[in-house]
XYZ file of C-alpha atoms in Angstrom:
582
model
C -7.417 -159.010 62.256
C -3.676 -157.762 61.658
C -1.175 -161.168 62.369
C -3.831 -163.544 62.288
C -2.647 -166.965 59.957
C -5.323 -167.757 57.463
C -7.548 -170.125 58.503
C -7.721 -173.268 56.442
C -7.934 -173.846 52.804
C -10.772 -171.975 52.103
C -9.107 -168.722 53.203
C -6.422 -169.694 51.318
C -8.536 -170.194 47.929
C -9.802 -166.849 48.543
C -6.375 -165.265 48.973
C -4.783 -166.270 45.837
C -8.421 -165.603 43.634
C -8.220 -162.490 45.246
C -4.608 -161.757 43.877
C -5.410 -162.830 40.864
C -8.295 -161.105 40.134
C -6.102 -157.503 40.969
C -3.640 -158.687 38.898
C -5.898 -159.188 35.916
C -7.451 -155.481 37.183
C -3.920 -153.867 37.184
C -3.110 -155.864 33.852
C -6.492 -154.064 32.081
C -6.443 -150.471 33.583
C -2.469 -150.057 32.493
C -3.633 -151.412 29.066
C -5.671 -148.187 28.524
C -2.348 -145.585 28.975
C -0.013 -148.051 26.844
C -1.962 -147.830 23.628
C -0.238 -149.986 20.726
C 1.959 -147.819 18.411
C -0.674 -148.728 15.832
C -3.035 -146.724 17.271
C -3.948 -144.328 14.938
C -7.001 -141.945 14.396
C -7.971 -139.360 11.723
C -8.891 -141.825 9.229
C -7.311 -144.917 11.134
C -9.612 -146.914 12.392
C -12.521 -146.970 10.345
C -12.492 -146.398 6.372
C -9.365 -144.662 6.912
C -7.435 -147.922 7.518
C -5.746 -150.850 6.075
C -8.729 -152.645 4.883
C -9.145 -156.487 5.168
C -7.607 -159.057 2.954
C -9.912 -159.681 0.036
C -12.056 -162.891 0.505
C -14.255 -164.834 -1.362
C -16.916 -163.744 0.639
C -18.036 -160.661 -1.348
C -19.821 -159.174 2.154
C -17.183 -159.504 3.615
C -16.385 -156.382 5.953
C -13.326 -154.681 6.301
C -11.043 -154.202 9.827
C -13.585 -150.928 10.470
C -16.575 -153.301 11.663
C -14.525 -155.291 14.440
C -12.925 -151.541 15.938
C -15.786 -149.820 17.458
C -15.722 -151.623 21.191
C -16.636 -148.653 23.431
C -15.922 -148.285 26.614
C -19.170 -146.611 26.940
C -18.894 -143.806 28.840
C -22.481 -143.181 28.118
C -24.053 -139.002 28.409
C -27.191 -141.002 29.210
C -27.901 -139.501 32.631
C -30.308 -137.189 32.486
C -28.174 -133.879 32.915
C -26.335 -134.340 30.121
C -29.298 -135.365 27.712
C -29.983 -132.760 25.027
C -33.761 -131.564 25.963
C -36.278 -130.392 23.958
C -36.175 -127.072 25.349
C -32.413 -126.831 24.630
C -31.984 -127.996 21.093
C -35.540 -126.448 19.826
C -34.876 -123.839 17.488
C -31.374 -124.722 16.618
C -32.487 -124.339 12.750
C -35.441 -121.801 13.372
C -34.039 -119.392 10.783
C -33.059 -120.511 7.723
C -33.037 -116.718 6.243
C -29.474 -117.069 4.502
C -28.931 -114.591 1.773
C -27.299 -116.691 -1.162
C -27.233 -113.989 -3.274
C -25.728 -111.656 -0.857
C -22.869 -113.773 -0.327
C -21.904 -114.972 -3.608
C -21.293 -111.027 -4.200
C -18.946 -110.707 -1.441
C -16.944 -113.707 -3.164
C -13.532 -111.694 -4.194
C -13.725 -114.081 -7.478
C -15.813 -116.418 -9.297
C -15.609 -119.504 -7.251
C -14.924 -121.415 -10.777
C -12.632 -118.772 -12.596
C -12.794 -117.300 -15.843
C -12.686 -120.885 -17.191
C -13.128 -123.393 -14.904
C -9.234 -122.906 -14.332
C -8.657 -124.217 -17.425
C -4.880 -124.040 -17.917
C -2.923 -122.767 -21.095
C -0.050 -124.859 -20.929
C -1.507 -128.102 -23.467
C 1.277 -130.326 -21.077
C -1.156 -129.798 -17.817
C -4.448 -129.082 -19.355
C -3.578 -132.706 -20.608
C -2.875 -133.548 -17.568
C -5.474 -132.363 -15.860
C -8.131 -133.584 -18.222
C -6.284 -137.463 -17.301
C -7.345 -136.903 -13.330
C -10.810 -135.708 -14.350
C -11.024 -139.568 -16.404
C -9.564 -140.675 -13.232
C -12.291 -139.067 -11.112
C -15.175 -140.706 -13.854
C -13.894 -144.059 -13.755
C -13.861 -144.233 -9.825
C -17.484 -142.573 -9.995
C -18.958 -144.951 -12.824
C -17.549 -148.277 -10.932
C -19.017 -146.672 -7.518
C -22.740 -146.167 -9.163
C -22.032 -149.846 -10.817
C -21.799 -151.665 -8.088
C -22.262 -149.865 -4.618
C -24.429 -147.035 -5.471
C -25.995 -146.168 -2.062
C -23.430 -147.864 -0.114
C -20.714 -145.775 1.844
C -17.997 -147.166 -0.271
C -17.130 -149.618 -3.500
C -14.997 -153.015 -2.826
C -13.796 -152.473 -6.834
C -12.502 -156.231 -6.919
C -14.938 -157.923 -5.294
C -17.512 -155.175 -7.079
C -19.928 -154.310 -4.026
C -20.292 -151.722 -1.825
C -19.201 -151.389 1.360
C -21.271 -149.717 4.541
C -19.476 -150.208 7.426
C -20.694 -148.631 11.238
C -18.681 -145.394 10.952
C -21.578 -143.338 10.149
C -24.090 -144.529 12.153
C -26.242 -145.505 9.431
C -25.870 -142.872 7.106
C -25.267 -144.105 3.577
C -23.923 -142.455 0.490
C -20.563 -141.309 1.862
C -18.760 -141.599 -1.543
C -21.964 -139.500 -3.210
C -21.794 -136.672 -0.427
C -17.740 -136.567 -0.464
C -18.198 -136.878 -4.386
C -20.564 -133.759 -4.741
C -17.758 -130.748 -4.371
C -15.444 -132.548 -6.951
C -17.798 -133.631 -9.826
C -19.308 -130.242 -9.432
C -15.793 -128.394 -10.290
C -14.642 -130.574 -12.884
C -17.947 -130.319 -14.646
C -18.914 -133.644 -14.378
C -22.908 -131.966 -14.381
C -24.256 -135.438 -15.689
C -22.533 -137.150 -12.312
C -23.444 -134.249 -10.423
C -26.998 -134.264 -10.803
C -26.926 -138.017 -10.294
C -25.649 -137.177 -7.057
C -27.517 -134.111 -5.948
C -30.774 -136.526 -6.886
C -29.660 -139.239 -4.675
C -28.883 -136.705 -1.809
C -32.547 -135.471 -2.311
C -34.695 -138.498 -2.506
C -32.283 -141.025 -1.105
C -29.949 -139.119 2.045
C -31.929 -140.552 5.323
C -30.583 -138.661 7.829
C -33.021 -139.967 10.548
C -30.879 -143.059 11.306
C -30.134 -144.675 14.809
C -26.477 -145.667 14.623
C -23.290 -145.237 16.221
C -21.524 -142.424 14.441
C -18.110 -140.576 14.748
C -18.592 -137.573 15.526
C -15.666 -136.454 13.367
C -16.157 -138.192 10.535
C -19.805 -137.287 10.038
C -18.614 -133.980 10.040
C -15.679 -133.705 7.695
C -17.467 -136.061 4.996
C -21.167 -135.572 5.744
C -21.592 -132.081 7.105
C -18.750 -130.516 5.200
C -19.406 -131.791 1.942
C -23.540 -130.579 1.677
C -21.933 -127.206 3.018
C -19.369 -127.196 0.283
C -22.456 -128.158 -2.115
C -24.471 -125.320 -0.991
C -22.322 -122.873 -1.217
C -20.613 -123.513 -4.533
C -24.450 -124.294 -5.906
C -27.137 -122.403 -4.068
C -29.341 -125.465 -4.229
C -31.566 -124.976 -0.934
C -32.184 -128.531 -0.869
C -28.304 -129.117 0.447
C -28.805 -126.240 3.126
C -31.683 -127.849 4.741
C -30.411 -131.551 5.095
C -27.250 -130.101 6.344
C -28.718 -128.482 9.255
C -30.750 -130.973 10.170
C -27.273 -133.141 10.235
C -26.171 -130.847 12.321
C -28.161 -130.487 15.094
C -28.401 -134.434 15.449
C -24.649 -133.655 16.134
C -24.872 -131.181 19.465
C -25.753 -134.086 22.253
C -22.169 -134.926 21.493
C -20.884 -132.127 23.841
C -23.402 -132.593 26.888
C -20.565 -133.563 28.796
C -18.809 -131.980 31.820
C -16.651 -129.900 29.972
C -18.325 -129.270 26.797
C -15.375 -131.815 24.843
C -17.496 -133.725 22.839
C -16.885 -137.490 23.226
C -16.454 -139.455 20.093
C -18.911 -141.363 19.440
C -22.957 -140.242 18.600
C -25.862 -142.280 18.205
C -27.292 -139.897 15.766
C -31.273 -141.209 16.678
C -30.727 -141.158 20.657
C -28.125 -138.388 20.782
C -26.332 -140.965 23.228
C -22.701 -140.850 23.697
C -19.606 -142.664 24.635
C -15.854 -142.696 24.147
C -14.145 -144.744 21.982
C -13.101 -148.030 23.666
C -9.139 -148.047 22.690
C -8.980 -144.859 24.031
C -7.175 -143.896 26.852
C -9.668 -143.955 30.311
C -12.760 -143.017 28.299
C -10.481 -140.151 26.803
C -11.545 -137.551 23.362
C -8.911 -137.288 20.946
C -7.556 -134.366 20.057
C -8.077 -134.391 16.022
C -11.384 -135.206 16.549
C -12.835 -132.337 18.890
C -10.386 -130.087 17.339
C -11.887 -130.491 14.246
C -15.189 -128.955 14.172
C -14.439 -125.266 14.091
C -14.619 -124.983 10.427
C -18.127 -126.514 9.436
C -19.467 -125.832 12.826
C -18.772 -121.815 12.114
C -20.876 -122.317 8.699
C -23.542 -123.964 11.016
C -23.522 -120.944 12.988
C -24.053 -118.432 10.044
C -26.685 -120.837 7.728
C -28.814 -120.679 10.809
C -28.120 -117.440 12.444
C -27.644 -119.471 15.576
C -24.683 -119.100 17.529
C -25.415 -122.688 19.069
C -22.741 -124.457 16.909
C -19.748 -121.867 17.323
C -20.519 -121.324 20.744
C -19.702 -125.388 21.466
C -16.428 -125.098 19.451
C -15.556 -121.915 20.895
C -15.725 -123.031 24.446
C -13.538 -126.253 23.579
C -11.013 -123.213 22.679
C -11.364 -121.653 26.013
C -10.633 -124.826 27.714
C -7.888 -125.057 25.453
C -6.616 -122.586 26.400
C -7.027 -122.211 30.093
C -5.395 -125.869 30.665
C -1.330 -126.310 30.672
C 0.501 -127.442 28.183
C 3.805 -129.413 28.420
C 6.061 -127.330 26.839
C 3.853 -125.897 25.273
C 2.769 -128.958 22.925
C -1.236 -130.160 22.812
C -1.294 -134.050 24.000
C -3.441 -136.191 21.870
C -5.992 -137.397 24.835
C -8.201 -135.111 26.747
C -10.706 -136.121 29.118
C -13.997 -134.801 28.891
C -14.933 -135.507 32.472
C -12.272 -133.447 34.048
C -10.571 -131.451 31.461
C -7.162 -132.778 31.861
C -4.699 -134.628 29.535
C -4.403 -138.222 29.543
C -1.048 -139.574 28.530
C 1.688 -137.168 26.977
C 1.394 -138.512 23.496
C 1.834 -135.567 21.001
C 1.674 -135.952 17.156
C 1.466 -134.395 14.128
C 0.086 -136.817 12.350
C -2.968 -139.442 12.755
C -4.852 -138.335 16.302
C -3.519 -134.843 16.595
C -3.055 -133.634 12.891
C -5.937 -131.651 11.718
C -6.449 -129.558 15.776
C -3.222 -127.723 14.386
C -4.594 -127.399 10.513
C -8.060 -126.094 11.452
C -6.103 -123.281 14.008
C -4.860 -121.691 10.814
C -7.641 -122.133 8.713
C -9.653 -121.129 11.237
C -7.884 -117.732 11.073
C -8.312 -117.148 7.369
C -11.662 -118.418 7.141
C -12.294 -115.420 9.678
C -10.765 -113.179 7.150
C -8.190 -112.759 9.431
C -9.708 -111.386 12.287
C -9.631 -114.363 14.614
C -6.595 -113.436 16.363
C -6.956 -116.287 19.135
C -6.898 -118.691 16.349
C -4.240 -117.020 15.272
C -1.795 -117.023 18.049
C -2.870 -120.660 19.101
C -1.495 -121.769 15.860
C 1.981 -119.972 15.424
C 2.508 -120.668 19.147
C 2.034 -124.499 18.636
C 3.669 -124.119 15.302
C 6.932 -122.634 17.488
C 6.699 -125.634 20.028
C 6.233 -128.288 17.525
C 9.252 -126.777 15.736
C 11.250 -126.730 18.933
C 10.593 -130.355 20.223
C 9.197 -132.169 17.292
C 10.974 -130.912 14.066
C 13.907 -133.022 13.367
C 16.890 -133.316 10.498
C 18.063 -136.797 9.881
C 21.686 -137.292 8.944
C 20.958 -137.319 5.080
C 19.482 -134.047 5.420
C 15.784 -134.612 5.512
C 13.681 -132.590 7.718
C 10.296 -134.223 9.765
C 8.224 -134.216 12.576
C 8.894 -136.632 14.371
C 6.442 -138.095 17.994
C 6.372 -136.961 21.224
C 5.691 -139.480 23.624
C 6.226 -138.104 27.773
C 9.290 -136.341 26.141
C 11.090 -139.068 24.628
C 11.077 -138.906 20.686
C 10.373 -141.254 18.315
C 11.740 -140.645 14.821
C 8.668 -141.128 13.268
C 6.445 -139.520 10.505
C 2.935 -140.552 9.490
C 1.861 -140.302 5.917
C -1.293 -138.233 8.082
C 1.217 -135.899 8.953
C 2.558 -135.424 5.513
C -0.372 -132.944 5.039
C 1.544 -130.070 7.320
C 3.788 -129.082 3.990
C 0.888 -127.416 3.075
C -0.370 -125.974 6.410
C 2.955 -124.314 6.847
C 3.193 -122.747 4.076
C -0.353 -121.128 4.266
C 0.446 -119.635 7.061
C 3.452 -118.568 6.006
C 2.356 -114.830 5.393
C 0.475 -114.047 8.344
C 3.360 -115.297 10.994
C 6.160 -112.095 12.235
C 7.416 -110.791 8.864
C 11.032 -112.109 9.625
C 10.241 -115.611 9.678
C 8.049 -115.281 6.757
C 11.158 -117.225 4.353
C 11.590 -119.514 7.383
C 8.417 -121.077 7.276
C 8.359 -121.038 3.712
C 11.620 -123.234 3.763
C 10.235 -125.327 6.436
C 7.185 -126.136 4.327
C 9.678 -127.196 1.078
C 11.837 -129.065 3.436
C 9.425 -131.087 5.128
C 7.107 -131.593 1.680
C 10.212 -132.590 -0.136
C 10.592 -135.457 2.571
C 7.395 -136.544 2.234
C 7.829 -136.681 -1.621
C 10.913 -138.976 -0.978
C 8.940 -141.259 0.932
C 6.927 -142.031 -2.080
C 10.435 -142.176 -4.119
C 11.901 -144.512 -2.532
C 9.387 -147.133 -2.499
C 9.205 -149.414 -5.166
C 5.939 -148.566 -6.243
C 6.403 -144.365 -5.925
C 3.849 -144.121 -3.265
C 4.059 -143.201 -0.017
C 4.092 -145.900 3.057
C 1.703 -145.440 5.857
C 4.632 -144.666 7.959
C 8.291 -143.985 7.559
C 11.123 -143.917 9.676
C 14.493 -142.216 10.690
C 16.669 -144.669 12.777
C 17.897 -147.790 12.932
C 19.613 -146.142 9.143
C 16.558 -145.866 7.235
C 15.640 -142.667 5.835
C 11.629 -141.863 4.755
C 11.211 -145.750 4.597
C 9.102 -148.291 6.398
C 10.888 -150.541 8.370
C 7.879 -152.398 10.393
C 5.270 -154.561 7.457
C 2.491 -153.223 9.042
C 3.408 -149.550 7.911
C 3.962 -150.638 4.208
C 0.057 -149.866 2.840
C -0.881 -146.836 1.162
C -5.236 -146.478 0.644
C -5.401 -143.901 -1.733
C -4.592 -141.069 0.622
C -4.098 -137.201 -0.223
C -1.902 -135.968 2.176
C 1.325 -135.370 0.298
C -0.896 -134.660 -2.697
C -2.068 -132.319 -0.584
C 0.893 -130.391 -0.266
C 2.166 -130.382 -3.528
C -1.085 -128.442 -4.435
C -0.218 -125.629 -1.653
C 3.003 -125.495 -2.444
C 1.983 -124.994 -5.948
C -0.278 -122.778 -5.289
C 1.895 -120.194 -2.952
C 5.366 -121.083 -5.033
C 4.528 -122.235 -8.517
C 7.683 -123.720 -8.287
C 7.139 -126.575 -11.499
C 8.465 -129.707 -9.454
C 5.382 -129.748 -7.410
C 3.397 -130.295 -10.673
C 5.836 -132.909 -12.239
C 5.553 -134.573 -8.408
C 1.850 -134.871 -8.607
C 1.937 -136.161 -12.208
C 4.366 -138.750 -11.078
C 1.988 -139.770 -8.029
C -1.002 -140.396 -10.819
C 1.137 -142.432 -12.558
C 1.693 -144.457 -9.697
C -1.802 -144.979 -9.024
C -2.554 -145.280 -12.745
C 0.101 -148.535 -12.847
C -0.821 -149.682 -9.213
C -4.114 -148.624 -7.909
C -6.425 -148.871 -10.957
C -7.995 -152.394 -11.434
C -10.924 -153.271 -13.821
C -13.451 -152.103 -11.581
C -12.052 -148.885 -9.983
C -9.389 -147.641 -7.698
C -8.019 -150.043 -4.777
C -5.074 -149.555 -2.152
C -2.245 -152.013 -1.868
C -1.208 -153.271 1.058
C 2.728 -153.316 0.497
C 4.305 -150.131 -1.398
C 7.450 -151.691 -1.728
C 6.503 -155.115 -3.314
C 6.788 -155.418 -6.764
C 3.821 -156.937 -7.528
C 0.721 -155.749 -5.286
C -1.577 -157.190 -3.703
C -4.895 -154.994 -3.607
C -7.155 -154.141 -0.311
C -10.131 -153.936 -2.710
C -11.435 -150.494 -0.925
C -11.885 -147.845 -2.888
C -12.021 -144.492 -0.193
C -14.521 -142.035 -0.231
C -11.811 -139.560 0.390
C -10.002 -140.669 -2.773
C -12.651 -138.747 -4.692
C -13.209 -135.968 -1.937
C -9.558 -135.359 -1.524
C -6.821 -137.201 -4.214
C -8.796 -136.415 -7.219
C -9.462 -132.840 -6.263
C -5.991 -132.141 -5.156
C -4.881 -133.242 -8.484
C -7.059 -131.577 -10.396
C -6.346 -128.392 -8.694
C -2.920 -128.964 -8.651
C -3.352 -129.074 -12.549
C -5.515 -126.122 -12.516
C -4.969 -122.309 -12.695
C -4.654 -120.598 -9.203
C -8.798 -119.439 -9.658
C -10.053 -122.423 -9.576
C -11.687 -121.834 -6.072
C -9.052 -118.716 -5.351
C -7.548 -119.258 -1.964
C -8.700 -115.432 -1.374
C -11.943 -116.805 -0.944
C -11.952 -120.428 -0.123
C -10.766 -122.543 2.863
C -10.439 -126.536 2.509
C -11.870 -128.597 5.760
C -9.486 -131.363 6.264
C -12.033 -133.434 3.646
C -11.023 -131.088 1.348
C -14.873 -129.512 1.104
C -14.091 -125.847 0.375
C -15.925 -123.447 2.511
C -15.457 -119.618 1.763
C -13.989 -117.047 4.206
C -16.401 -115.514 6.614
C -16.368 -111.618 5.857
C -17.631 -109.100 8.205
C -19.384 -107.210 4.904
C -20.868 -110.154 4.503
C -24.437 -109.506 6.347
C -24.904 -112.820 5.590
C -28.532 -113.244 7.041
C -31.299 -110.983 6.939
C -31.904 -109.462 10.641
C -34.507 -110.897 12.622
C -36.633 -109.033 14.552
């Protein structure tokens, strides 16, 4: 009773266990909404991170294997498990007309010659990144054939639990590339492996989005550059072992899939059981293709309602936070970023447009009116002149810039045309500005590449001023950009800047048995991770090589990149894609 003294010791013991044991609960619940600034998706986390130091222990795994504590916010109950009657039939029709669609292609998807340039400067070049690409593919089948990825110094493969026991990421995310630099012998190694040796009926815990940029994207990029049946079918069978992902309140898929149960949960750093934005945002693209392979709407009807609730929810000033919940719909934390967990929500609104040919006029106006709040809050100039994005975080900036975010050069300036005629220069300038930072980021390191992350205060300029932003693993981004850029300017620096980054990884990156990312750009002698990506050959390489290439070399007319850089063609309404069914 109210004013009674304790009674004793005993009461006493209890009082102070008691106020410890909310202290520790207070401690644990604020830990979820003050995340480490380290925290990092899209790529982060898993492969897509600073990978161990090497040990002598060749199976040694890398930082991926200790980061997937869940927090288990299981879609076990029996409302939101995928039934029989619900998923039957997903893949009933499999009446895709190849042939139809490869004539309403604008251009051949290779060009007249394989984009084979005139200039003997960048056909030389170019023909140096194609060695690049063989080397990294030889040492792979050497040594970790079958495995997700190669450890080149330690020469072993590397699986990892990001896939949820799929194997063969480097093969899948290979496919696309060998195929374009006519690397047939590679190719059909490949395609082989995905035909006898791709076991899709595994029981692992998967990411969602990383099954589908690497796995799902690259057999569609296969099968539509190819026509071989054999990718078609594996893909959709991938992809329906994706859809118990979005049994959830709201239809935002949570992160995590076990790919045999259809069981999911939320990843365990993130905030209150949140989804992340650059992970349920990007789906649209491959989940479309789903759509029209098996002329059912299934797939774009689940991406297409995380649009409507999208768009039916508030946004602070107009800016998309990077945690949603997908129990109630709301944001969690007002964390906004450009770069690693928001990046590639914003990339696939614009592609998503000119996949559609340019009649999806939501997608559309989602993107140029997040593009015009991420230029009024986020977009920065530093006092030497260089333009970023810097991070939101509950409306307090910090002067930040990903290399992840380094890929939005490129995004700008594809949607440069389709914006309100007047600011047509404007974004073309913003996309030069901000691609010309990200290029100085790799200048001013001692090795010419890029840190993970760079900064704008404390005096530093597009420089890392904290050790553990100093790594660069092989990524594309700004590689990425120089290859729009290109592309939509042919102004020449963008080719002399992406023959300057393959010199780079030609002095620091190549060992004896492959490619390997360094854990400190700005020593002077490196010190290897001894993880060679998969997206190294789905993304650097073919950036390069298309950098190098002429402009039809899969024609941007016709062809979209997912954020793997699997090229998927542009949906056309003439397409009458499937055959009607009756």
């Amino acid at each position: 009773a109210t004013g009674t003294a304790m009674n004793g010791p005993a009461d006493k013991d209890k009082f102070v266990f008691l106020l410890f044991l909310s202290g520790l609960v207070t401690l644990c619940f604020g830990a979820l909404f003050f995340l480490p600034d380290s925290v990092r998706l899209k790529r982060i986390f898993l492969s897509k991170t600073e990978s161990q130091p090497v040990t002598k222990d060749a199976g040694g795994e890398a930082l991926e294997d200790m980061m997937l504590s869940r927090s288990k916010t299981e879609s076990a109950s029996k409302d939101e498990k995928v039934t029989s009657s619900s998923n039957q039939g997903a893949n009933t029709d499999t009446s895709f007309d190849y042939n139809k669609f490869k004539k309403c292609l604008l251009k051949p998807p290779l060009g007249i010659e394989h984009g084979k340039p005139s200039d003997p400067q960048t056909l030389q070049r170019r023909e140096k990144v194609k060695e690049m690409m063989k080397f990294a593919w030889d040492n792979y089948k050497s040594f970790a054939w079958g495995k997700n990825e190669l450890r080149p110094l330690t020469r072993n493969g590397h699986i990892g639990n990001m896939f949820g026991g799929l194997r063969g990421a480097s093969i899948v995310d290979s496919l696309d590339t060998l195929y374009i630099m006519g690397l047939m012998d590679e190719y059909n190694d490949a395609k082989e492996w995905v035909e006898t040796s791709l076991d899709l009926n595994s029981n692992g815990e998967a990411s969602l989005f990383e099954v589908n940029i690497r796995y799902v994207g690259g057999l569609l990029s296969a099968y539509y550059l190819t026509g071989e049946e054999m990718f078609k079918r594996k893909v959709m069978v991938l992809g329906e072992k994706l859809l118990p992902a979005f049994n959830t309140p709201t239809g935002i898929p949570r992160g995590v899939i076990n790919l045999g149960s259809g069981t999911s949960w939320s990843w365990g750093w993130a905030s209150a059981g949140s989804s992340i934005l650059a992970e349920f945002g990007t789906l649209h693209l491959e989940f479309v293709h789903l759509s029209e392979l098996s002329n059912n709407g299934i797939y774009t009807e689940k991406v297409m309602n995380i649009r409507k609730l999208l768009n039916k929810i508030e946004k602070p000033h107009g800016l998309y936070p990077n945690f949603l919940s997908p129990v109630s719909g709301n944001w969690v934390q007002h964390h906004v970023s450009i770069g690693g967990l928001g990046d590639s929500f914003y990339e696939y609104l614009i592609k998503s447009y000119l996949m559609s040919d340019k009649t999806d006029e939501e997608a559309k106006k989602m993107y140029y009116s997040a593009l015009e709040a991420i230029e009024a809050n986020l977009v920065q100039k530093s006092p030497g002149g260089l333009t970023y994005m810097a991070e939101w975080r509950g409306g307090i900036l910090d002067h930040k810039m990903g290399h992840l975010a380094c890929f939005s050069g490129g995004m700008v300036v594809i949607g440069a045309d389709d914006g309100a005629p007047e600011k047509r220069q404007h974004y073309l300038d913003l996309a030069a500005e901000i691609t010309h930072t990200c290029h100085e980021s790799y200048s001013r390191s001692a090795t010419k590449l890029g840190p993970e992350a760079f900064r704008f205060d404390g005096g530093a300029e597009a420089t890392a001023t904290r050790l553990s932003d100093r790594y660069y693993i092989l990524r594309p981004e700004v590689i990425e950009s120089y290859m729009y850029m290109w592309r939509l300017t042919h102004d020449p620096k963008y080719r002399e800047w992406g023959w300057e980054a393959v010199e780079a990884l030609e002095k620091h990156c190549r060992v004896e048995a492959g490619f390997s990312g360094i854990r400190d750009v700005y020593a002077q002698t490196v010190s290897h991770d001894n993880m060679q990506q998969s997206f190294f050959l789905s993304e650097t390489l073919k950036y390069l090589y298309l950098l190098f290439s002429d402009d039809d070399l899969l024609p941007l007319e016709d062809w979209v990149f997912n954020t793997e850089a699997h090229p998927l063609p542009v949906v056309r309404k003439s397409f009458s894609l499937q055959k009607q069914v009756k």
